[in-house]
Amino acid sequence: MLAIQTNPQPAALAIDVGFGYTKAVSSTGGKVIFPSVVAPAGSPDAFDRLDKSDTGYRVRIKKGIDGLLEEWLVGELALKEGREVQYFQDWEKHSHPAHDAVLLAAAVLTWNWPRAGSGIMGISNPALVVGLPVDVWRDELQREGLKKHLAGLAAEVSVNGNDPVRVTFSRVYVYPQAAGAFLTVPDLPDSGIVALVDVGQKTTDSAAIEIVNGRQRLVKTMCFSINKGMAALVEAVREEFRRQTGAPLPPQQAWETVKSGSLWYRGKQIDMAPAIKKARSEIARAIADQVLAGWGERADFVRKVYLAGGGILDLPDLKNMFPAAAVLPGPQWANALGFLKVARGLAV
Ligand SMILES: Nc1ncnc2c1ncn2[C@@H]1O[C@H](COP(=O)(O)OP(=O)(O)OP(=O)(O)O)[C@@H](O)[C@H]1O
Ligand SMILES: [Mg+2]
């Protein structure tokens, strides 16, 4: 793992662009979370002026010297208003055109950038650390491709009509998810194998270290991603809805149903709570089984398992499915906070 040397005044930024939520934190105390969803922005209409309760962002981006102007709705606003809502479905989400929109919005919301055209260049540009699922990170082409892309990124960005600022990063590092979260574990034992399981929207990542005489080394065979996360719960709700009504349920409404337990359809209330409860325990079991199978015979020799990722909040059963498991404080933020530690070490 990367050794961390902390600079007292580092200019550091960490952005965890998840399949579900983008989480960003900075060394100046900036912090933001929003759904990783974008939609191309249409022109604002009269209703926009009426409704002041909107959360989410309208983001204008101009890349390079004479790049085209792009305009996106990002986060809740995209879910609510966007007609062509784009989620990251692709395993290689960073090659999706919406990735930069989400990342740049998060960067602008968590860092004090110089105004575009102010002539101030590069003084306070922070180092940036982002993550990739463990299995994608292992692929050098993908890891280096993302790093190169972000290191070369220079954009003028305006959020919600504010003056455009100029965003570029002084250094970029790509870190494996789960391993990032590991850096936030407060009470690592001084010996034994400890594991971390990060349950996200679409992926669950596992990482493990072996500690001998206080020295840590990654247990590579226990570092992997599985293709299952909270999205499975939404799929289960949509399937149950189709079974009961014969009709399809749009994903956004399925998410709301996961939270509320029921929904109205053609004037009738449909109770989904029993199906959701059943799906929660089946998904927790499936995730635990796949992770434990991946650990193989080492599973029985794990001293402690730390649980992270927002999914752990929705699958509390997982705690009882791993030996000596503990949920990290603020589990959804664990990767971003771990990445920030790495970014502080990189910053000059
Ligand atoms: N208050 C909350 N806000 C957002 N998500 C929540 C909240 N409470 C629980 N969750 C859960 O957190 C999940 C998202 O977790 P997380 O942000 O760690 O995923 P992700 O990093 O976007 O996904 P991945 O790691 O697969 O890319 C949601 O699917 C939801 O189940
Ligand atoms: Mg994640």
CSV table of C-alpha atoms in Angstrom, one decimal, residues 103-219:
chain,number,residue,atom,x,y,z
A,103,LEU,CA,-16.4,14.7,-11.5
A,104,LEU,CA,-16.1,18.4,-12.4
A,105,ALA,CA,-19.3,19.3,-10.6
A,106,ALA,CA,-17.9,17.5,-7.4
A,107,ALA,CA,-14.6,19.3,-7.9
A,108,VAL,CA,-16.2,22.8,-8.2
A,109,LEU,CA,-18.4,22.2,-5.1
A,110,THR,CA,-15.5,21.2,-2.8
A,111,TRP,CA,-12.6,23.4,-3.8
A,112,ASN,CA,-12.0,27.1,-4.2
A,113,TRP,CA,-10.8,27.4,-7.8
A,114,PRO,CA,-9.4,30.5,-9.5
A,115,ARG,CA,-11.9,32.3,-11.7
A,116,ALA,CA,-11.7,31.5,-15.4
A,117,GLY,CA,-9.9,34.3,-17.2
A,118,SER,CA,-8.4,35.8,-14.0
A,119,GLY,CA,-4.9,35.0,-15.2
A,120,ILE,CA,-4.2,33.0,-12.1
A,121,MET,CA,-3.0,29.6,-13.2
A,122,GLY,CA,-2.3,26.6,-11.2
A,123,ILE,CA,-1.4,28.1,-7.8
A,124,SER,CA,-3.9,26.4,-5.7
A,125,ASN,CA,-4.6,23.4,-7.9
A,126,PRO,CA,-5.1,20.4,-5.7
A,127,ALA,CA,-3.8,16.8,-6.1
A,128,LEU,CA,-6.7,14.5,-7.0
A,129,VAL,CA,-7.3,10.9,-6.0
A,130,VAL,CA,-10.1,8.9,-7.5
A,131,GLY,CA,-10.9,5.2,-7.3
A,132,LEU,CA,-11.8,2.2,-9.5
A,133,PRO,CA,-13.3,-1.1,-8.6
A,134,VAL,CA,-10.5,-3.5,-7.6
A,135,ASP,CA,-10.8,-5.6,-10.7
A,136,VAL,CA,-10.8,-2.7,-13.1
A,137,TRP,CA,-7.9,-1.1,-11.2
A,138,ARG,CA,-5.8,-4.2,-11.7
A,139,ASP,CA,-6.0,-3.6,-15.5
A,140,GLU,CA,-3.1,-1.2,-16.2
A,141,LEU,CA,-4.6,0.1,-19.4
A,142,GLN,CA,-7.8,1.2,-17.6
A,143,ARG,CA,-6.0,2.6,-14.5
A,144,GLU,CA,-3.4,4.5,-16.5
A,145,GLY,CA,-6.0,5.6,-19.0
A,146,LEU,CA,-8.1,7.2,-16.3
A,147,LYS,CA,-5.0,8.8,-14.7
A,148,LYS,CA,-3.8,10.2,-18.0
A,149,HIS,CA,-7.3,11.5,-18.9
A,150,LEU,CA,-7.7,13.3,-15.5
A,151,ALA,CA,-4.2,14.7,-15.5
A,152,GLY,CA,-4.8,16.2,-18.9
A,153,LEU,CA,-8.2,17.6,-18.0
A,154,ALA,CA,-8.5,21.4,-18.1
A,155,ALA,CA,-11.9,22.9,-18.0
A,156,GLU,CA,-13.8,26.0,-17.3
A,157,VAL,CA,-16.8,25.0,-15.2
A,158,SER,CA,-19.8,27.0,-14.0
A,159,VAL,CA,-22.3,25.5,-11.5
A,160,ASN,CA,-25.8,26.9,-11.1
A,161,GLY,CA,-25.0,30.1,-13.0
A,162,ASN,CA,-22.0,31.1,-10.9
A,163,ASP,CA,-18.9,32.6,-12.5
A,164,PRO,CA,-16.9,29.9,-14.3
A,165,VAL,CA,-13.8,28.6,-12.6
A,166,ARG,CA,-10.8,27.0,-14.1
A,167,VAL,CA,-10.3,23.3,-13.0
A,168,THR,CA,-7.0,21.4,-13.4
A,169,PHE,CA,-5.3,19.0,-11.1
A,170,SER,CA,-1.7,19.2,-10.0
A,171,ARG,CA,-1.3,15.5,-9.7
A,172,VAL,CA,-3.6,12.5,-10.2
A,173,TYR,CA,-3.6,9.1,-8.6
A,174,VAL,CA,-6.0,6.2,-9.1
A,175,TYR,CA,-6.5,4.0,-6.1
A,176,PRO,CA,-8.4,0.7,-5.7
A,177,GLN,CA,-11.8,1.0,-3.9
A,178,ALA,CA,-12.0,-0.9,-0.6
A,179,ALA,CA,-8.2,-0.5,-0.2
A,180,GLY,CA,-9.0,3.3,0.0
A,181,ALA,CA,-11.6,2.6,2.7
A,182,PHE,CA,-9.0,0.5,4.6
A,183,LEU,CA,-7.0,3.7,5.2
A,184,THR,CA,-9.7,5.0,7.5
A,185,VAL,CA,-9.9,2.0,9.8
A,186,PRO,CA,-9.2,3.4,13.2
A,187,ASP,CA,-8.2,0.4,15.2
A,188,LEU,CA,-6.2,-2.1,13.1
A,189,PRO,CA,-4.9,-5.0,15.1
A,190,ASP,CA,-1.2,-5.6,15.2
A,191,SER,CA,-1.3,-9.0,13.7
A,192,GLY,CA,-3.4,-11.3,11.5
A,193,ILE,CA,-5.4,-11.0,8.3
A,194,VAL,CA,-8.0,-8.3,8.3
A,195,ALA,CA,-10.5,-7.7,5.4
A,196,LEU,CA,-12.6,-4.9,4.2
A,197,VAL,CA,-15.9,-5.3,2.2
A,198,ASP,CA,-17.3,-2.3,0.5
A,199,VAL,CA,-20.9,-2.8,-0.6
A,200,GLY,CA,-21.8,-0.2,-3.3
A,201,GLN,CA,-24.5,0.3,-5.8
A,202,LYS,CA,-23.4,-2.0,-8.4
A,203,THR,CA,-20.2,-3.6,-7.1
A,204,THR,CA,-19.0,-5.1,-3.9
A,205,ASP,CA,-15.2,-4.8,-3.5
A,206,SER,CA,-13.1,-6.8,-1.1
A,207,ALA,CA,-9.6,-6.0,0.1
A,208,ALA,CA,-7.5,-7.7,2.7
A,209,ILE,CA,-4.1,-7.1,4.4
A,210,GLU,CA,-2.0,-9.4,6.5
A,211,ILE,CA,-0.3,-7.7,9.5
A,212,VAL,CA,2.9,-9.2,10.8
A,213,ASN,CA,4.8,-7.4,13.5
A,214,GLY,CA,2.9,-4.2,12.7
A,215,ARG,CA,3.9,-4.4,9.0
A,216,GLN,CA,1.1,-4.6,6.4
A,217,ARG,CA,1.0,-6.4,3.1
A,218,LEU,CA,-1.9,-6.8,0.7
A,219,VAL,CA,-3.3,-10.3,0.4
